[in-house]
XYZ file of N, CA and C in Angstrom:
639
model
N -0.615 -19.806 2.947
C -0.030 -18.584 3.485
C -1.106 -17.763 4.188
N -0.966 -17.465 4.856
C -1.544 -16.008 5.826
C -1.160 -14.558 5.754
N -2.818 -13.846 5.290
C -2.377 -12.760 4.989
C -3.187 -11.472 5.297
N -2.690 -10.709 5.339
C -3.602 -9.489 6.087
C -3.335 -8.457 5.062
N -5.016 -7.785 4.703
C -4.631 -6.916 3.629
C -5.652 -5.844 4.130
N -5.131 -4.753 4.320
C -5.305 -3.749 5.239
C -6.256 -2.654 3.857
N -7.564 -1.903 4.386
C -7.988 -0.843 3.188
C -8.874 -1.721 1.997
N -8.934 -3.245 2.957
C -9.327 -4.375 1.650
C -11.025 -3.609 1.214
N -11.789 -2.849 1.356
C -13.387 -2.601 1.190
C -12.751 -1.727 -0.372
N -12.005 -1.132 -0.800
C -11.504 -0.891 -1.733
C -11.838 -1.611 -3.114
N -11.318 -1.037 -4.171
C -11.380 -1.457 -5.277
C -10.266 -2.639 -5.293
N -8.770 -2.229 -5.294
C -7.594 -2.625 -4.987
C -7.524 -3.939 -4.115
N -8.058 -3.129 -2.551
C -8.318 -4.155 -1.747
C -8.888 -5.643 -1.699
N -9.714 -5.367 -2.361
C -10.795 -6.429 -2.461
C -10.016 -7.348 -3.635
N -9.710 -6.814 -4.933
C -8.963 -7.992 -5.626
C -7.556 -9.086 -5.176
N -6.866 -7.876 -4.230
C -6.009 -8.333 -3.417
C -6.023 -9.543 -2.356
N -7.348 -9.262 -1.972
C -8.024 -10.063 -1.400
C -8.520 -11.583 -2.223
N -9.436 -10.953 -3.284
C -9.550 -11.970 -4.028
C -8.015 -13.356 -4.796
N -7.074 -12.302 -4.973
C -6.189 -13.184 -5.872
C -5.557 -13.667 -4.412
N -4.986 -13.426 -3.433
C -4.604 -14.363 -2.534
C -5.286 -15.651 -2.114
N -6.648 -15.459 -1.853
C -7.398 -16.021 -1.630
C -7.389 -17.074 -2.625
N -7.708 -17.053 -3.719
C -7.350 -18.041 -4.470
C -6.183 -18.519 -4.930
N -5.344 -18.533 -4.719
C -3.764 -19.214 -4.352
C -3.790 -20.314 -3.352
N -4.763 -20.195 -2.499
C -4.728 -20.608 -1.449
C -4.410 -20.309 0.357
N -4.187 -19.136 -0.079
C -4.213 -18.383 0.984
C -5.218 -18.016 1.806
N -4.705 -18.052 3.437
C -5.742 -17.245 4.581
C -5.896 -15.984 4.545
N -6.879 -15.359 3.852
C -6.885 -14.092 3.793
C -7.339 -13.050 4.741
N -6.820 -12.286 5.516
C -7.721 -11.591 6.657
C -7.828 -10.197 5.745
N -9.071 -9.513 5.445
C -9.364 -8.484 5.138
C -10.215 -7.472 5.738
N -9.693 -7.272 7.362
C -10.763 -6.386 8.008
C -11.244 -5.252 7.584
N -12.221 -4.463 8.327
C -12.618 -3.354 7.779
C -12.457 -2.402 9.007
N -12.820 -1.056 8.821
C -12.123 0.052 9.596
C -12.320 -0.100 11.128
N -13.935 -0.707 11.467
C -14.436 -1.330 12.681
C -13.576 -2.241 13.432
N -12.655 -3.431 12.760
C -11.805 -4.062 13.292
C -10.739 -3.743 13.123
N -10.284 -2.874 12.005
C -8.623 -2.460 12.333
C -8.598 -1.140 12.101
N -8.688 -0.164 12.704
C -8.206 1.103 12.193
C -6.815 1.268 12.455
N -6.321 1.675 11.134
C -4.936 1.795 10.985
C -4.181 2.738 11.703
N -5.057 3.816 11.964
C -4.390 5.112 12.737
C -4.185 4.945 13.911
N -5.205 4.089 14.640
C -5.233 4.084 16.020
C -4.057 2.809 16.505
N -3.259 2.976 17.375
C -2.007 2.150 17.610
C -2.724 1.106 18.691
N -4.102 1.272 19.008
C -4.756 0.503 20.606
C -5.159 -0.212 19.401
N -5.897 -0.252 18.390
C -6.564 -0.856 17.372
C -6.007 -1.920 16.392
N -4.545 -1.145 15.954
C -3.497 -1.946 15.874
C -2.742 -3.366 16.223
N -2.426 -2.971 17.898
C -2.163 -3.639 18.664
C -2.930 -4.803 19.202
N -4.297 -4.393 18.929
C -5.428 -5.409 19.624
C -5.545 -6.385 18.592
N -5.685 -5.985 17.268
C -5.717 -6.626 15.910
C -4.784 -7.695 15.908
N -3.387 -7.125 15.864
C -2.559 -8.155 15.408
C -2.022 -9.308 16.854
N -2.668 -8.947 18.451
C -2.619 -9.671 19.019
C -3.181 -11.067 18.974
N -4.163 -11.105 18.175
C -5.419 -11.700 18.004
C -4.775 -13.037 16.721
N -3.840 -12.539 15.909
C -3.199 -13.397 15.409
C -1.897 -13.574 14.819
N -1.503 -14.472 14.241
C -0.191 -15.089 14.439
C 0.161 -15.628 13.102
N 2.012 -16.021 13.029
C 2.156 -16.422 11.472
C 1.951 -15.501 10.401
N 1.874 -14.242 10.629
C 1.251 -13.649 8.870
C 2.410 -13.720 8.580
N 2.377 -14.204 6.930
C 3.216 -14.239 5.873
C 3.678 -13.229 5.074
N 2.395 -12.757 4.984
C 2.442 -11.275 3.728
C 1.155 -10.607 4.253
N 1.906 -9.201 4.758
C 0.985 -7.666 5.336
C 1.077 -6.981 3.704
N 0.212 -6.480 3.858
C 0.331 -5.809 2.198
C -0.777 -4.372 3.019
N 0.065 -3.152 2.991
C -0.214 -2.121 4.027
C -1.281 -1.504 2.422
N -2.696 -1.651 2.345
C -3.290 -0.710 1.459
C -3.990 0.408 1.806
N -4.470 0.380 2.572
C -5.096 1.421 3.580
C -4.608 2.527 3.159
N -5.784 3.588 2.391
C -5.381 4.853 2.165
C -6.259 6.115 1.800
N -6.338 7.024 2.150
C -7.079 8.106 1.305
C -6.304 9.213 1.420
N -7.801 10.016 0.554
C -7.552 11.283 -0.102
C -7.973 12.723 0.155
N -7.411 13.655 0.785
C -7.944 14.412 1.182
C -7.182 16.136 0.239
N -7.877 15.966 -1.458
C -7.278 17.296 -2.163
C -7.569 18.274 -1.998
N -6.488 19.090 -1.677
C -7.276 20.950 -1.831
C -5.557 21.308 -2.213
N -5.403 22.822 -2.167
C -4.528 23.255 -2.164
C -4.215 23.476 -0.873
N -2.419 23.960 -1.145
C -2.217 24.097 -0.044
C -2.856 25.295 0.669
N -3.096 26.248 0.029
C -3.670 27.526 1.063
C -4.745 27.369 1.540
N -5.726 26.383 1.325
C -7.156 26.067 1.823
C -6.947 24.729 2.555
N -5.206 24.054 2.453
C -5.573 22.551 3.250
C -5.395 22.655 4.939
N -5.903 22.497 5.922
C -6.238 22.404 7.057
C -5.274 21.891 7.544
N -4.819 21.953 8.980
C -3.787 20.906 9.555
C -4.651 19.563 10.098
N -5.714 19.459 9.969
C -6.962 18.182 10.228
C -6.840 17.869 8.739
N -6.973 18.504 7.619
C -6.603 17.769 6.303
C -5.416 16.812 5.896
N -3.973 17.605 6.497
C -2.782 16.916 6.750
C -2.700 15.580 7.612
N -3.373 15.601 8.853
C -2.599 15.063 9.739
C -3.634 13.926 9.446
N -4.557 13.814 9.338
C -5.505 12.567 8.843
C -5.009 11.921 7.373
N -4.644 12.587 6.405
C -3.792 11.840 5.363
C -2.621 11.121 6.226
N -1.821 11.859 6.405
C -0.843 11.164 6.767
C -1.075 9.582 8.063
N -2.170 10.396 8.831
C -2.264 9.231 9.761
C -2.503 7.933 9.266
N -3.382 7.869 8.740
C -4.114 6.889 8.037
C -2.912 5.725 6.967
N -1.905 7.142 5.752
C -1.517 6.543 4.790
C -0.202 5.992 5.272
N 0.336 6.641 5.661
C 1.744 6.640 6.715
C 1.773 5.937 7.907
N 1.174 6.845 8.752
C 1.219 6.400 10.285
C 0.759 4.810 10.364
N -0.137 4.704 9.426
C -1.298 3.042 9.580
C 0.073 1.816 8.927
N 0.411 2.246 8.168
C 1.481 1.795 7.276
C 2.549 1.128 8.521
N 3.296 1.990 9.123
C 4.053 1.874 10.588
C 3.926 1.475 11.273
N 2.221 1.401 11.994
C 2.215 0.887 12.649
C 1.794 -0.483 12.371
N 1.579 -0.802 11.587
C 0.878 -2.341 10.891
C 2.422 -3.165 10.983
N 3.293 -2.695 10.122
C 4.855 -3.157 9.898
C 4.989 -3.191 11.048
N 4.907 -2.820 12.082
C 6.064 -2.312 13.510
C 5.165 -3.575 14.122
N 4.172 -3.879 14.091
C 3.157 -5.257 14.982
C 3.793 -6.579 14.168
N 3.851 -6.497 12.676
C 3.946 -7.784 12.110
C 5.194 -8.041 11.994
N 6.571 -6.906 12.202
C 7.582 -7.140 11.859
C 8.657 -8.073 12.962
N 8.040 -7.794 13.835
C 8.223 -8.621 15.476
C 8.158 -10.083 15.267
N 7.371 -10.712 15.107
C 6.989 -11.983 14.528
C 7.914 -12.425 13.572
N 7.352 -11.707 12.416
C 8.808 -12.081 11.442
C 9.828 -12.310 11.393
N 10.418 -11.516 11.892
C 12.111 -11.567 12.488
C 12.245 -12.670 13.714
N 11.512 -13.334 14.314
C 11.781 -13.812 15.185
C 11.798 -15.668 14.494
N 11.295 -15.817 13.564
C 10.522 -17.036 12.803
C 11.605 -16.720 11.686
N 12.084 -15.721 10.804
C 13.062 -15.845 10.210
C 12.775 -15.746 8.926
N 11.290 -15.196 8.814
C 10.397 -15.139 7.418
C 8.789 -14.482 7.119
N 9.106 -13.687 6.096
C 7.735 -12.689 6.301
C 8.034 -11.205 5.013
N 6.851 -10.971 4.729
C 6.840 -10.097 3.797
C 6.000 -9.010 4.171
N 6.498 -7.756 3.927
C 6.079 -6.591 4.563
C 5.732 -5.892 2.787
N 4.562 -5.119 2.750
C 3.964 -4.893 1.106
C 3.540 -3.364 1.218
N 4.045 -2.195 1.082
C 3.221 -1.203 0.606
C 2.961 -0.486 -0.496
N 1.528 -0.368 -0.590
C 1.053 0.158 -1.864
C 1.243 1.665 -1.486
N 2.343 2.446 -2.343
C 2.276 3.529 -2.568
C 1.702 4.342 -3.921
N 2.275 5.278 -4.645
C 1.186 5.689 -5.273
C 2.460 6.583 -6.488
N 1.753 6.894 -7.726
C 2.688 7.385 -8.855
C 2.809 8.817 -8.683
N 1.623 9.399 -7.538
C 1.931 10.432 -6.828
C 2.901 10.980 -6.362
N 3.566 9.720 -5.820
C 5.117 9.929 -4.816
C 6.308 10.618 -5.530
N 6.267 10.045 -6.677
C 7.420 10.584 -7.702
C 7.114 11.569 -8.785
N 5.728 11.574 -9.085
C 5.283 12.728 -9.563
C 3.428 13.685 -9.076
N 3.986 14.233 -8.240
C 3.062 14.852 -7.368
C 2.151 15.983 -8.262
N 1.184 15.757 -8.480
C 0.223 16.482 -8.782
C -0.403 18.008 -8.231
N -0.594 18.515 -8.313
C -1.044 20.300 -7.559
C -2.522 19.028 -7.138
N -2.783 20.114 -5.500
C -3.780 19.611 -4.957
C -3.368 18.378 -3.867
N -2.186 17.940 -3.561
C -2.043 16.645 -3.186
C -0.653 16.561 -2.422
N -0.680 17.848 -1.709
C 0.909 17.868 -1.156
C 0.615 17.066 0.052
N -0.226 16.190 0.784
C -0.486 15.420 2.061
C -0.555 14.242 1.520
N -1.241 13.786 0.375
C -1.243 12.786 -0.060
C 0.010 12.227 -1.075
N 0.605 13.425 -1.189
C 2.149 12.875 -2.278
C 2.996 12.484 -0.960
N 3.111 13.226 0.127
C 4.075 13.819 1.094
C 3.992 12.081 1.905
N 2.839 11.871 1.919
C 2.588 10.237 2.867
C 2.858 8.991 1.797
N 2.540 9.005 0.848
C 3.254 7.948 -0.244
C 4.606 7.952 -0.687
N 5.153 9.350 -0.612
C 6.716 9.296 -1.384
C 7.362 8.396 0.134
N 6.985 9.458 1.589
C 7.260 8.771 2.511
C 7.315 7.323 3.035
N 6.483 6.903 2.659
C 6.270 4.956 2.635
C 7.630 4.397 1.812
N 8.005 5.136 0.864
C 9.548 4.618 -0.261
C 10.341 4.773 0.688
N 10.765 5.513 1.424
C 12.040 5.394 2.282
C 11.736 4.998 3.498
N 10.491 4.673 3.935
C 9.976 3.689 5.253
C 10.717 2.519 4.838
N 10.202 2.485 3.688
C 10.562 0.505 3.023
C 11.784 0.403 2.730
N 12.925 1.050 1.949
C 13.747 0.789 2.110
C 14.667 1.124 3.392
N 14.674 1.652 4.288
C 15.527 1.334 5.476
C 14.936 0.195 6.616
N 13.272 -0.267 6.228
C 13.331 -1.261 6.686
C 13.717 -2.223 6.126
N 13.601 -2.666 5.138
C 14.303 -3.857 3.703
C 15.910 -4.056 4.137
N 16.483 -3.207 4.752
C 17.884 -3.291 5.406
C 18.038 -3.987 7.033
N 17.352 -3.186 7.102
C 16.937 -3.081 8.908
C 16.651 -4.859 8.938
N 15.292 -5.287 8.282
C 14.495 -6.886 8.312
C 15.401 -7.846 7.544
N 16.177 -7.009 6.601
C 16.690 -8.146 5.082
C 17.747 -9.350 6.524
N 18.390 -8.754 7.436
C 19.191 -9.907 7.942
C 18.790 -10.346 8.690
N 17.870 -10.355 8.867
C 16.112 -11.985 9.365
C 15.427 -12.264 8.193
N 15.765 -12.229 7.170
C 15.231 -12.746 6.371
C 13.531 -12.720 5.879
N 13.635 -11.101 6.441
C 12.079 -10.363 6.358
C 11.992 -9.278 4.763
N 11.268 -9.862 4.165
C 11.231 -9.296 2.491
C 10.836 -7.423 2.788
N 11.106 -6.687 2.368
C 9.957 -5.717 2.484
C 10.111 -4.442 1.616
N 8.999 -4.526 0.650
C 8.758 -3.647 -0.966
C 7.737 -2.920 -1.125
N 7.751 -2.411 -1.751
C 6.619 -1.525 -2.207
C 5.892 -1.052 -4.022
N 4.971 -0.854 -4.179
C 3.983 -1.306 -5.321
C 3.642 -0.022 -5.778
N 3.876 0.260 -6.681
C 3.098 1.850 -7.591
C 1.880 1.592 -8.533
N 1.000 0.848 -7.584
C -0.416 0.444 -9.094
C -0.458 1.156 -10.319
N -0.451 2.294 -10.081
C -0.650 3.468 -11.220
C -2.342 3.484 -11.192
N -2.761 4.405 -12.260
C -4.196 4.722 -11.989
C -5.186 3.840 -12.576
N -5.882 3.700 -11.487
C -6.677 2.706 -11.764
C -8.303 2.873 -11.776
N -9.252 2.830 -12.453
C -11.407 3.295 -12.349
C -11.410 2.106 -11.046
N -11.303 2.955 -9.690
C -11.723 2.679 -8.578
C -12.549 3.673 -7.957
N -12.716 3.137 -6.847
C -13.918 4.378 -5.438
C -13.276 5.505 -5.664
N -11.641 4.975 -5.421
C -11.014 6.930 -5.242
C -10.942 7.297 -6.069
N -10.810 6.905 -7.511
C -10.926 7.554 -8.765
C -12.250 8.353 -9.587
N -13.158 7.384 -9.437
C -14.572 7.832 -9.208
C -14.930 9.326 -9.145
N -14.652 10.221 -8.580
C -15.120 11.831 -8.255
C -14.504 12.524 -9.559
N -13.175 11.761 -9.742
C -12.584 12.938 -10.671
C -13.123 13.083 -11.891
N -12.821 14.075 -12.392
C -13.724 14.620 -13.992
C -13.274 13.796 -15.182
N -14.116 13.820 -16.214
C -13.727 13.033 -17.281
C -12.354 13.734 -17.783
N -12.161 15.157 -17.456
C -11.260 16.087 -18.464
C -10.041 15.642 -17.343
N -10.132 15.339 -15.995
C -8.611 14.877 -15.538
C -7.924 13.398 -16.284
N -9.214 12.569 -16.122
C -9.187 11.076 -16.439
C -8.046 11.107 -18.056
N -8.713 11.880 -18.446
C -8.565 11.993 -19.942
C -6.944 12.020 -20.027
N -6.621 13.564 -19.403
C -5.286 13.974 -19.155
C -4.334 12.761 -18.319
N -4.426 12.350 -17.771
C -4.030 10.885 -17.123
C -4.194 9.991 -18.021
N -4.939 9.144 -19.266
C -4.492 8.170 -20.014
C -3.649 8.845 -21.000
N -3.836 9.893 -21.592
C -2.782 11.132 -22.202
C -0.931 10.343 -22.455
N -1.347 9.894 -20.642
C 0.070 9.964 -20.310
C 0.986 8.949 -19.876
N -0.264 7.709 -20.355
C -0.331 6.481 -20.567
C 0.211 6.233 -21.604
N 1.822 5.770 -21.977
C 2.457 5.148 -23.112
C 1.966 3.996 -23.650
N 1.319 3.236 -23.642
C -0.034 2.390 -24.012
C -1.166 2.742 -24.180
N -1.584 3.491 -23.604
C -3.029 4.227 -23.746
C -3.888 3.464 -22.941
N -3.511 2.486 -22.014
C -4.822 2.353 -21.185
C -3.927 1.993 -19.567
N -5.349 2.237 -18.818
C -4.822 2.223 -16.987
C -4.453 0.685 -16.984
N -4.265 0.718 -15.927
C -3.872 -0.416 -15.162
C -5.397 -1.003 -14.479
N -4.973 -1.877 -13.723
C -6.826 -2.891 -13.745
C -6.202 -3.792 -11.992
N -7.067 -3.367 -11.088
C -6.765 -3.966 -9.838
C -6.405 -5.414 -9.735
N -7.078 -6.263 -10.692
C -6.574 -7.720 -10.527
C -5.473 -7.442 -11.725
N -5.150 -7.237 -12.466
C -3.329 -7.161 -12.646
C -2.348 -7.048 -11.631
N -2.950 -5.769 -10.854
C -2.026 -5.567 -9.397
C -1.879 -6.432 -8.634
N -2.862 -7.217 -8.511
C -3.115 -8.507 -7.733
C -2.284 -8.992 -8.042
N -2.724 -9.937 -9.103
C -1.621 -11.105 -9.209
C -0.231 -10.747 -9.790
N 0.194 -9.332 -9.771
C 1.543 -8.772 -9.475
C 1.881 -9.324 -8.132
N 1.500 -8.633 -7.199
C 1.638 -8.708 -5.847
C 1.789 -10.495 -4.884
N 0.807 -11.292 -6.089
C 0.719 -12.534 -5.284
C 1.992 -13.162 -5.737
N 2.402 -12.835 -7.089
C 3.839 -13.234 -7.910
C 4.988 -13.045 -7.640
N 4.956 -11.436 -6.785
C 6.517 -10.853 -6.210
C 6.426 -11.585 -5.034
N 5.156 -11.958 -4.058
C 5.245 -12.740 -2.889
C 5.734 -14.341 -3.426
N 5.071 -15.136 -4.135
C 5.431 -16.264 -4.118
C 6.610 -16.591 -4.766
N 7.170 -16.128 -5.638
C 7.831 -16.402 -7.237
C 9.038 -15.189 -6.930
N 9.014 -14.311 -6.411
C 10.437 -13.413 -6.145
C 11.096 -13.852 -4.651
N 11.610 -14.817 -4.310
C 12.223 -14.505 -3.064
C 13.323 -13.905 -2.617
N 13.812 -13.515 -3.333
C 15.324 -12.928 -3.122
C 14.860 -11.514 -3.542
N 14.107 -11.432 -3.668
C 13.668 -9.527 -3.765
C 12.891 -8.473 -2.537
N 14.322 -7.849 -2.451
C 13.136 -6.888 -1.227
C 13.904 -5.506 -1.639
N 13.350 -4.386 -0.916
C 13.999 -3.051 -1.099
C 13.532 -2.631 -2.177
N 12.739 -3.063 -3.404
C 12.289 -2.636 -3.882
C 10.811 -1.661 -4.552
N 11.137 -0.749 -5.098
C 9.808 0.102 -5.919
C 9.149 -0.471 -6.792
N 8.155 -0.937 -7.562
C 7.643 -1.968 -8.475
C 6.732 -0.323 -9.415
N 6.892 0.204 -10.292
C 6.047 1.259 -11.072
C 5.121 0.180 -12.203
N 3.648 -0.111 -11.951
C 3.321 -0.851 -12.341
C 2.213 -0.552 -13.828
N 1.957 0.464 -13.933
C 1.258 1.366 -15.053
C 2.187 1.665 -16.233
N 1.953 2.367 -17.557
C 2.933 2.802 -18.181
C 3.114 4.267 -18.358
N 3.314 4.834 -17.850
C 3.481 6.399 -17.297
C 4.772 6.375 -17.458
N 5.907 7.240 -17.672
C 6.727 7.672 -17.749
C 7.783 8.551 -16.505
């Protein structure tokens, strides 16, 4: 299989990378130099370049917290570009192909943000809840070409983006963990390589992959 995993320099990314890869999969995992997600020339040039992808798995994302009275409209519009916009335009290049071949899986990692939004994070909740109803009206839109297309709630995971925050948030976050511990990027992985290979009749769906409530 052929696969493009977008944001791969990541914690996430990179296992994503890793567990396809060992399946047997072609893994393309560029970095911001060869694909920037925001830019639609960058986009476009990217996915001209190749052909056949099987499974886009849109990870590409950051974080830009403040409140709202201190967040910038350059704070907004760069979350969103990046988490959203990159998301769109990645789907909108690979979904062409797909539909035309009659097979293909469209993947975004959204975030536990989306459904329960945190203070500090109204750009970054606002671009992940958004990706849930990207995916399902495309999952309708692709489902009659026989184009899969879902989306993934890792839950929290000791990555890069996790990294800054304080021990006293961390804390409050396993708190709220009905198991008592996070989730772990190669779990997500070979979630993700499992709903691709082993679910075919599943699309339109949310996957909440942590135990959070």
């Amino acid at each position: 299989m052929k696969v493009v995993v977008t944001g791969a320099a990541g914690g996430l990314g990179q296992a994503i990378t890793s567990s396809c890869g060992g399946k047997g999969g072609e893994v393309l995992s560029p970095g911001k130099d060869e694909l920037d997600v925001s830019s639609p020339s960058s986009v476009k040039l990217f996915f001209e370049s190749i052909d056949d992808v099987e499974l886009l798995v849109c990870n590409a994302g950051i974080t830009i917290d403040k409140t709202i009275a201190k967040m910038t409209e350059e704070d907004w519009s760069r979350v969103i570009d990046v988490n959203l916009k990159g998301a769109f335009l990645c789907a909108r290049e690979v979904s062409r192909a797909m539909a035309k071949r009659r097979s293909g899986h469209i993947l975004f990692i959204s975030s536990f943000s989306a459904l329960h939004p945190p203070v500090g994070q109204a750009n970054y909740s606002a671009s992940k809840a958004a990706l849930l109803g990207m995916m399902k009206s495309m999952a309708q839109e692709l489902g009659r070409r026989n184009v899969r297309v879902n989306a993934v709630i890792p839950g929290f995971m000791e990555t890069k983006m996790t990294a800054p925050l304080s021990d006293q948030i961390k804390q409050d976050v396993l708190n709220r963990h009905v198991l008592g511990r996070y989730n772990t990027p190669e779990a997500v992985a070979e979630f993700i390589v499992h709903l691709h290979q082993h679910m075919p009749h599943t699309s339109g769906q949310t996957f909440n992959l942590d135990s959070r409530i």
